[in-house]
mmCIF file of C-alpha atoms in Angstrom:
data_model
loop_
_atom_site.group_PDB
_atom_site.id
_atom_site.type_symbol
_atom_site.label_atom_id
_atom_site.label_comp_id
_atom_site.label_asym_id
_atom_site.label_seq_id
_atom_site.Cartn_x
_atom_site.Cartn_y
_atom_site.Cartn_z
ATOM 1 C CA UNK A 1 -176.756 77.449 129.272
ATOM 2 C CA UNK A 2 -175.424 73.866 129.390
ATOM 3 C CA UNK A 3 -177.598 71.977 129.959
ATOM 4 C CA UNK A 4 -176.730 68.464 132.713
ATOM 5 C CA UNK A 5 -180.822 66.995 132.264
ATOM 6 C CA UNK A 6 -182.161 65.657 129.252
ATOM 7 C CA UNK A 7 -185.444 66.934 127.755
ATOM 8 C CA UNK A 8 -186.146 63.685 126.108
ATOM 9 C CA UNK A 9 -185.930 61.805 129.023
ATOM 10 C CA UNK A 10 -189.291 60.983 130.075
ATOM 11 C CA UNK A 11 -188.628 61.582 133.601
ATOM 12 C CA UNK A 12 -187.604 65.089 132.706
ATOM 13 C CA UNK A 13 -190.425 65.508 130.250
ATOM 14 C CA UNK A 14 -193.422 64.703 132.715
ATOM 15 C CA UNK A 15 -191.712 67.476 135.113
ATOM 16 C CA UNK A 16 -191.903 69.905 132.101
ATOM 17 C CA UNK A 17 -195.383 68.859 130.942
ATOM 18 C CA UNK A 18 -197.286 66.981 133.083
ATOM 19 C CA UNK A 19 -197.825 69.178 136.172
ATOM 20 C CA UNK A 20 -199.993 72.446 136.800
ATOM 21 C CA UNK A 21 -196.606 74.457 136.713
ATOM 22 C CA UNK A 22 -195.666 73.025 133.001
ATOM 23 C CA UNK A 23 -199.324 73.536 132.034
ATOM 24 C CA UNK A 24 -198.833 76.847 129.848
ATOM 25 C CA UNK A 25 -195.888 74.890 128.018
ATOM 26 C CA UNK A 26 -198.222 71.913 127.807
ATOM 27 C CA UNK A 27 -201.006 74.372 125.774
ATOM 28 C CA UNK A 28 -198.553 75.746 123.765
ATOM 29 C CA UNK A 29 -196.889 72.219 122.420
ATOM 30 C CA UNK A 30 -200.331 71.312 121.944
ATOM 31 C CA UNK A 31 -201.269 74.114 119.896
ATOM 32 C CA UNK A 32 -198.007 73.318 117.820
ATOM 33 C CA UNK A 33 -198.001 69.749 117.484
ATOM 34 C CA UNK A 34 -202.328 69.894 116.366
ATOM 35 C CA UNK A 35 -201.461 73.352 114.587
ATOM 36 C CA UNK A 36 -204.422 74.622 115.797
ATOM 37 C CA UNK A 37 -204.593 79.083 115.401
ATOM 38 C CA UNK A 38 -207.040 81.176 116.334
ATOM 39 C CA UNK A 39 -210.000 80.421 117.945
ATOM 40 C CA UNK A 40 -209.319 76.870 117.352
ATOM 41 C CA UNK A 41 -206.275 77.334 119.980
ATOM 42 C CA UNK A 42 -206.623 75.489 123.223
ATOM 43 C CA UNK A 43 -206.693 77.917 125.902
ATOM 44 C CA UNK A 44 -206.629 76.523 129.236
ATOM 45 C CA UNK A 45 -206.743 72.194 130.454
ATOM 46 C CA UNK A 46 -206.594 70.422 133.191
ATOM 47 C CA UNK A 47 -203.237 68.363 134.029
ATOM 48 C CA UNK A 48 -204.052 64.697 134.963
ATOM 49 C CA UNK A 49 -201.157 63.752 137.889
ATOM 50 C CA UNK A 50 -199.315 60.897 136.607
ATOM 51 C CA UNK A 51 -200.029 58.591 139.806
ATOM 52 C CA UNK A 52 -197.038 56.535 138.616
ATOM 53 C CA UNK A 53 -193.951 58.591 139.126
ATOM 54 C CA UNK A 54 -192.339 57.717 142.353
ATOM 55 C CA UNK A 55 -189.052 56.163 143.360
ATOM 56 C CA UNK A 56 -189.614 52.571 142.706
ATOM 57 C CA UNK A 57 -191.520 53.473 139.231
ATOM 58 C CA UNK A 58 -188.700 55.205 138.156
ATOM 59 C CA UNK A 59 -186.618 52.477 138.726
ATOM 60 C CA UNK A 60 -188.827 49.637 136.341
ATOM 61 C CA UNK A 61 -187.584 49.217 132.518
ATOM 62 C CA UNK A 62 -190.260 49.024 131.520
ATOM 63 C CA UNK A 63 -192.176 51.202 133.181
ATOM 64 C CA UNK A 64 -194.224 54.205 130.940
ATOM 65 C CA UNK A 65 -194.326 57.930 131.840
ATOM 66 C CA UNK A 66 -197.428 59.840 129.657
ATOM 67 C CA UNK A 67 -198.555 63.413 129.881
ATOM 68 C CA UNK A 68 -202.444 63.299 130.116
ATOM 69 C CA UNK A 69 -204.164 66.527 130.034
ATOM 70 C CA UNK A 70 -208.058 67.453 129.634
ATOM 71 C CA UNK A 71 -209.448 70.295 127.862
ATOM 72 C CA UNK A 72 -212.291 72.473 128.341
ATOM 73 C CA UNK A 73 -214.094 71.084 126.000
ATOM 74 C CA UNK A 74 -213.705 67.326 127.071
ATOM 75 C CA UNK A 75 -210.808 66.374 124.718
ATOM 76 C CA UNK A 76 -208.574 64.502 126.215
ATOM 77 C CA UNK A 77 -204.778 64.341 125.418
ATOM 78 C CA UNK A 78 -201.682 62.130 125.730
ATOM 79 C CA UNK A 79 -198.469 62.648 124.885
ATOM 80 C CA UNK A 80 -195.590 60.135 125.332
ATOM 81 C CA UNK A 81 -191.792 60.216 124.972
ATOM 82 C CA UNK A 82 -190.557 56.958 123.939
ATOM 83 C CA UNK A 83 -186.958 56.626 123.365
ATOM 84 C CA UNK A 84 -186.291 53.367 122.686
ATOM 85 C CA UNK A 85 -187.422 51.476 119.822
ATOM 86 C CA UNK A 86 -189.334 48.148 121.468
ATOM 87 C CA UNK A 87 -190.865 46.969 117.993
ATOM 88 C CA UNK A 88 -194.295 47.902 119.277
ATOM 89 C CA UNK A 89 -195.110 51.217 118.898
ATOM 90 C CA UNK A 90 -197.888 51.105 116.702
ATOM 91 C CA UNK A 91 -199.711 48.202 118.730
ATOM 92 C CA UNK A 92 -198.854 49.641 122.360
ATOM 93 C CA UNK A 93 -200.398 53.193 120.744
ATOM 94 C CA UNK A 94 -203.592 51.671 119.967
ATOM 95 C CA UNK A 95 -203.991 50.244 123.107
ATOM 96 C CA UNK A 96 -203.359 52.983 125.017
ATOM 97 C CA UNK A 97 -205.251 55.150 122.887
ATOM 98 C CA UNK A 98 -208.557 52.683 122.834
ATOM 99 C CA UNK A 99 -207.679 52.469 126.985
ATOM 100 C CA UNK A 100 -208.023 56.094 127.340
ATOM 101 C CA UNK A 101 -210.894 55.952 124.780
ATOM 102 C CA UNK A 102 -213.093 53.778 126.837
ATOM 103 C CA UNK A 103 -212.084 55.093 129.941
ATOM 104 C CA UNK A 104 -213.283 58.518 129.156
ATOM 105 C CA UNK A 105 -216.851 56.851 130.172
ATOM 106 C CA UNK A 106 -218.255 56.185 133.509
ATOM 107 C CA UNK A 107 -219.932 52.838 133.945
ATOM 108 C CA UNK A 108 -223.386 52.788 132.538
ATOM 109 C CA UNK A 109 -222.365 55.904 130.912
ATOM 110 C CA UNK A 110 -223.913 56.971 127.011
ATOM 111 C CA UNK A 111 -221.837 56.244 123.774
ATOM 112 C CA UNK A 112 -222.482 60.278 123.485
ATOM 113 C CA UNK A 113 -220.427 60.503 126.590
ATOM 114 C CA UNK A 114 -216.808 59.123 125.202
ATOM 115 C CA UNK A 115 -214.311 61.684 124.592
ATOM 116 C CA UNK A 116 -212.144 62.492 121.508
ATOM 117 C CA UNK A 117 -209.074 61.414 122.479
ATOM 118 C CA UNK A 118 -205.746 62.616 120.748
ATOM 119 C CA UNK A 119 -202.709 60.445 121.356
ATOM 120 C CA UNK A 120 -199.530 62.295 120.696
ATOM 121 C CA UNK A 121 -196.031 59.852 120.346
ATOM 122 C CA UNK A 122 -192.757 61.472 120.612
ATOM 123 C CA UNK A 123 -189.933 58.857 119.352
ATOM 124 C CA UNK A 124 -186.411 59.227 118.998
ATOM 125 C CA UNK A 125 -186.304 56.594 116.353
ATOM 126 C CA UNK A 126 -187.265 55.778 112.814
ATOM 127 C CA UNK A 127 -190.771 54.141 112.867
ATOM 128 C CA UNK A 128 -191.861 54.739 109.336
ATOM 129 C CA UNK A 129 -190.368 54.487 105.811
ATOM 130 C CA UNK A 130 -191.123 58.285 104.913
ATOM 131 C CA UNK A 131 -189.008 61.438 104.859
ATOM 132 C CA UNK A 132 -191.964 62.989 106.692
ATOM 133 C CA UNK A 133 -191.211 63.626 110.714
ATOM 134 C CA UNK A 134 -195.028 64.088 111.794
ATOM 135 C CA UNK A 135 -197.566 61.770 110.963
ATOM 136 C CA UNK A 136 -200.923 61.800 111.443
ATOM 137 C CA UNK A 137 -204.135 59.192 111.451
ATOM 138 C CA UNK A 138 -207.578 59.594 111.620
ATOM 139 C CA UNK A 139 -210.530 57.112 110.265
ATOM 140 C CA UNK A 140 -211.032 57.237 106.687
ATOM 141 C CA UNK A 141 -212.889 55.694 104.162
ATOM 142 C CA UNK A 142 -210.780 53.249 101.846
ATOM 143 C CA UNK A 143 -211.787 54.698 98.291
ATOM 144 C CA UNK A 144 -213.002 57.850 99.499
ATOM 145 C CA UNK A 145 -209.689 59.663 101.476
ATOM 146 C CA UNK A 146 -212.414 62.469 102.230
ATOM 147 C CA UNK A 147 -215.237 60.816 104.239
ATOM 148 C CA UNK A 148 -214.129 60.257 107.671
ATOM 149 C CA UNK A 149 -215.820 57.662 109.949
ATOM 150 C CA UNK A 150 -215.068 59.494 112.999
ATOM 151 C CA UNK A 151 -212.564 62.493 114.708
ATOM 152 C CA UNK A 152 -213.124 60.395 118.152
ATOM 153 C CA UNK A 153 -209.716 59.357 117.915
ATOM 154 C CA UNK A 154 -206.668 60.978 116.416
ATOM 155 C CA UNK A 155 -203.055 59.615 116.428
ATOM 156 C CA UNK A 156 -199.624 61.757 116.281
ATOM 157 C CA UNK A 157 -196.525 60.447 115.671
ATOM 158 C CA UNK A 158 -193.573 62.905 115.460
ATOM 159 C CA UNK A 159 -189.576 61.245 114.754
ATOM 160 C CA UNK A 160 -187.428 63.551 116.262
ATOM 161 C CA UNK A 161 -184.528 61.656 114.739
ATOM 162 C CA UNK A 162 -185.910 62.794 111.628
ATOM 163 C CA UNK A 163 -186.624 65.982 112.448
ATOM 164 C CA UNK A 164 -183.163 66.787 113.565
ATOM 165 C CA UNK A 165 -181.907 65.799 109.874
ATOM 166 C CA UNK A 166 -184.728 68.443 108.193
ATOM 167 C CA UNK A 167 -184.407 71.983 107.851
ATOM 168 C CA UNK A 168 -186.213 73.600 110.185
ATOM 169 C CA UNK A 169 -187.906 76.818 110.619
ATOM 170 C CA UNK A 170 -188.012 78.996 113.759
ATOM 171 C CA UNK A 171 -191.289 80.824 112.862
ATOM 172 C CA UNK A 172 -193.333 77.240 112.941
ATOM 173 C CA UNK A 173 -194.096 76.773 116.603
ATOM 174 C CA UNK A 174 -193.814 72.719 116.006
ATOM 175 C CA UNK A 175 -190.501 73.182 114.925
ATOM 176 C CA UNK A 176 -189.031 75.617 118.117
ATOM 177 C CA UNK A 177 -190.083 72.994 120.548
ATOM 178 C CA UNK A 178 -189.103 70.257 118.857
ATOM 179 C CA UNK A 179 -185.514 72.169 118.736
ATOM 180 C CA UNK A 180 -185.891 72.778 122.276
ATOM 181 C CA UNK A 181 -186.410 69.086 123.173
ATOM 182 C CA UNK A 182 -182.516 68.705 121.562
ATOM 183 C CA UNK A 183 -180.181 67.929 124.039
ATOM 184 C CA UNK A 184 -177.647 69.009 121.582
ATOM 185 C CA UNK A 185 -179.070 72.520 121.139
ATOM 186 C CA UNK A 186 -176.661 75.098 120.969
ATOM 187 C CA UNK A 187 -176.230 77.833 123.159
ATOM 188 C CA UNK A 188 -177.072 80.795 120.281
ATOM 189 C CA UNK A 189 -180.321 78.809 118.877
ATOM 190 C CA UNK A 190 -181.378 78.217 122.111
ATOM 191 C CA UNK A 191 -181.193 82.313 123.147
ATOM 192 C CA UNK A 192 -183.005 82.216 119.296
ATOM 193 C CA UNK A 193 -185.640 80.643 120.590
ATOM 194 C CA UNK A 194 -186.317 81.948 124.311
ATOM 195 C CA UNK A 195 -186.069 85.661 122.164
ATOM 196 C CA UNK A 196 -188.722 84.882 119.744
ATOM 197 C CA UNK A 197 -190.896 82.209 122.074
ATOM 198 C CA UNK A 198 -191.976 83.849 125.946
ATOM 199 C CA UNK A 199 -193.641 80.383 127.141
ATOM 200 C CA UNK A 200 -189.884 78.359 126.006
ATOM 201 C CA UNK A 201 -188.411 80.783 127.828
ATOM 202 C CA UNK A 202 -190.187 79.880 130.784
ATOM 203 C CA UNK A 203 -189.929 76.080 130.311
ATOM 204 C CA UNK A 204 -186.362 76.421 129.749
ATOM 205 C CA UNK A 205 -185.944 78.509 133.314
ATOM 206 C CA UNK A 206 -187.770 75.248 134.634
ATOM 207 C CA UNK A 207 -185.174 73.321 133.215
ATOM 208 C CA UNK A 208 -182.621 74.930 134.495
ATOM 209 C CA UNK A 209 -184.657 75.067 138.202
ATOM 210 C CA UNK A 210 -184.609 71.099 137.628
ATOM 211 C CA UNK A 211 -181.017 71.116 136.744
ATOM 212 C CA UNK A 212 -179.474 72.448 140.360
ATOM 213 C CA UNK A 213 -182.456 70.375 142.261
ATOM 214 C CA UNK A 214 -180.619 67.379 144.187
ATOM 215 C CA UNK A 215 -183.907 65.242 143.786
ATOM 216 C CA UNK A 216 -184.523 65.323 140.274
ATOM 217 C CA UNK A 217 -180.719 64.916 139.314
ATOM 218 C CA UNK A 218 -181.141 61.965 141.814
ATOM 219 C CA UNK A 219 -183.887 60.570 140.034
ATOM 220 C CA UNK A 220 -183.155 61.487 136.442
ATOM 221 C CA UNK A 221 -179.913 59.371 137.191
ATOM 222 C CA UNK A 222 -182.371 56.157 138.181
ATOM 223 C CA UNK A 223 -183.630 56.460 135.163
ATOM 224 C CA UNK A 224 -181.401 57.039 132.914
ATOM 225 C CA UNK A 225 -179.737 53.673 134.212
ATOM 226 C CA UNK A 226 -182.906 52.095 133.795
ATOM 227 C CA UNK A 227 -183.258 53.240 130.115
ATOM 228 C CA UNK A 228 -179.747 51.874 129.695
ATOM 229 C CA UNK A 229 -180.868 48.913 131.355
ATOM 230 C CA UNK A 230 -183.555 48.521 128.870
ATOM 231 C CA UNK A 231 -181.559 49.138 125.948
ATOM 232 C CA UNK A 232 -179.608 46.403 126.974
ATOM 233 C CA UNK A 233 -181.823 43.613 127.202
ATOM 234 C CA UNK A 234 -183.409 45.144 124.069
ATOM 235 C CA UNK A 235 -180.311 44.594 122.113
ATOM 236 C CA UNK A 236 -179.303 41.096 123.935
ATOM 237 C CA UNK A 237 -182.617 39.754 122.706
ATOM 238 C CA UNK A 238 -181.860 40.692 119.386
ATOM 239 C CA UNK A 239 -178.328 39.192 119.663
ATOM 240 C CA UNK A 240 -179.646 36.200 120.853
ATOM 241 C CA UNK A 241 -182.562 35.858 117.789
ATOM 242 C CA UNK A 242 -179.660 36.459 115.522
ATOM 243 C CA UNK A 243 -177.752 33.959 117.450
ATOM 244 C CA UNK A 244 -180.750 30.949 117.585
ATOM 245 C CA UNK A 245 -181.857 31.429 114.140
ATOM 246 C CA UNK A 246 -178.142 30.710 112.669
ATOM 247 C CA UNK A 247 -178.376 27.825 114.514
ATOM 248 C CA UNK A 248 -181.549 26.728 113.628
ATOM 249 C CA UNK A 249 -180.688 27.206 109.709
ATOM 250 C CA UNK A 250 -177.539 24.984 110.310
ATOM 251 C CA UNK A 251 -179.653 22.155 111.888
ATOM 252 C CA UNK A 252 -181.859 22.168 108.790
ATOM 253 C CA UNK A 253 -178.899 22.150 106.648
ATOM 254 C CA UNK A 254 -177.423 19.081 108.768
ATOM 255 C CA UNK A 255 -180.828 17.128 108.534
ATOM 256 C CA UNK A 256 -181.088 17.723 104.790
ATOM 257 C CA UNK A 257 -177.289 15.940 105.018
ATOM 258 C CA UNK A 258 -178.404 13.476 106.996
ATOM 259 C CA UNK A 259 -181.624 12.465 104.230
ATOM 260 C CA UNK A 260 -179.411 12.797 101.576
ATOM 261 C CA UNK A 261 -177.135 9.969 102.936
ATOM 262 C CA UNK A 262 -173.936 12.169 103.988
ATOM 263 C CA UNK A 263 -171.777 10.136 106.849
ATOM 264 C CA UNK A 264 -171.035 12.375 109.822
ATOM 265 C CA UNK A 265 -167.940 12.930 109.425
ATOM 266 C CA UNK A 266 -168.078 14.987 106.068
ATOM 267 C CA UNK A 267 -171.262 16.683 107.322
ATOM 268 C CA UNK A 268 -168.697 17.545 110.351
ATOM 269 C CA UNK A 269 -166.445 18.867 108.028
ATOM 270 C CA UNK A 270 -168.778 20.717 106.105
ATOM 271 C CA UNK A 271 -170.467 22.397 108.737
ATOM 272 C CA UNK A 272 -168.444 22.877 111.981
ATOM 273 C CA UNK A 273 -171.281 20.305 114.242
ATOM 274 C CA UNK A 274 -169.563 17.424 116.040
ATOM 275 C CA UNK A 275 -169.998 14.251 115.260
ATOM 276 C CA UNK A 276 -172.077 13.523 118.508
ATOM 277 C CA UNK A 277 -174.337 16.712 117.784
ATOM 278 C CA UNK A 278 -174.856 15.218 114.199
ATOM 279 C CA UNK A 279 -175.240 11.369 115.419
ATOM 280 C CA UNK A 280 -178.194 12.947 118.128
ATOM 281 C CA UNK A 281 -179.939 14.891 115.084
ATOM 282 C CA UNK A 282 -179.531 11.606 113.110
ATOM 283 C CA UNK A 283 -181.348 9.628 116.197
ATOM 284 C CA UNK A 284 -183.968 12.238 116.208
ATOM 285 C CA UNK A 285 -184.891 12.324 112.364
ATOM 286 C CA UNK A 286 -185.309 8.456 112.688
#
């Protein structure tokens, strides 16, 4: 059962989700995620096609692959898996969210016409300072936590990072695909969980399908690389902050020197800046 294609990736994800074969897995990490039982239970949607994933897409770093889904009952869905952490996420999930929002509405179209819209955020990073793994936001009241302004918009935000540190519990359908989404999974949790969960089972003979396909192993490749890519710049940026703002505080150390009458050469000695760095930052402060 090894396993040579990453859930997580969002390439791979989208193939599982985010097309009318993945749509019974779709309903049934739906169902988990909003824990919705019963006749609450979302029974059947319709799969938007993600007119973004082709070669070149694949290929751009920054580039965003979404599963988009529409129920029955006009509720629209989104669900992302975002790997890296870009600083963002909260901003970049409200404007997605209000995109879809107002999109939901033709042009010249009623305010009755907008459709809920439930944004769903996989991460594989630490976004909040809580133990909890799954957050979610709704429109409340300040001082009174039950009146709610609206349910037109709802906002999911589930840290698998966290949730891989928790216990977990096989008999909460949240918690089996979450599991399944682990690239790490072993082999006798994994036969755990296609024994106890029919639709997993099917997703995870998908996988595998995916797995010996020269296209997708092609692809998932490309963008892997570009997620590596990304990560890259992602942490050169931050080197390079780091790197600035040292420099920065030292040439607001040097000009307090330079006010408080310090020659150049101690100020040299005291800080590591040449003379003709400090004798420039002297001509500029006069």
């Amino acid at each position: 059962m090894t396993r040579s294609l990453k859930p997580k990736n969002d390439l791979i994800f989208q193939l599982l989700f985010g097309n009318e074969k993945g749509k019974e897995s779709l309903i049934s990490l739906l169902n988990a995620v909003l824990r919705l039982v019963g006749d609450a239970r979302i029974v059947d949607l319709s799969v938007k096609a993600n007119i973004g994933l082709n070669k070149e897409w694949i290929k751009d770093k920054t580039g965003r692959l979404d599963v988009r889904a529409e129920s029955k009952d006009n509720q629209q869905f989104n669900i992302e898996m975002q790997l890296t952490d870009n600083k963002n996420m909260k901003r970049r999930t409200l404007f997605y969210l209000s995109k879809l929002y107002v999109g939901s509405i033709k042009s010249g179209g009623k305010y009755e016409d907008l459709k809920r819209t439930v944004t769903i955020n996989i991460v594989d990073f630490n976004l909040f300072d809580i133990s909890r793994f799954h957050t979610t936001f709704h429109f409340y009241e300040d001082h009174e936590e039950s009146l709610m302004l609206t349910d037109a918009m709802e906002v999911h935000f589930i840290e698998h990072y966290k949730f891989l540190k928790a216990d977990y519990d096989l008999n909460d359908p949240l918690h089996r695909w979450l599991l399944f989404l682990d690239e790490k999974l072993s082999d006798s949790i994994l036969r755990e969980l296609i024994d106890m969960d029919p639709v997993i089972k099917k997703t995870e003979e998908r996988l595998e399908w995916l797995c010996s396909d020269e296209e997708t192993q092609r692809l998932y490749e490309a963008r892997e690389h570009s997620i590596i890519e990304r990560n890259s710049l992602i942490s050169d940026g931050e080197v390079k902050g780091k790197i600035e703002g040292k420099i920065e505080g030292k040439i607001e150390v040097v000009l307090k020197m330079l006010i408080k009458g310090l020659e150049p050469s101690l100020i040299n000695e005291l800080t590591g800046f040449s003379i003709e760095e400090i004798k420039r930052l002297k001509i500029t402060q006069e």
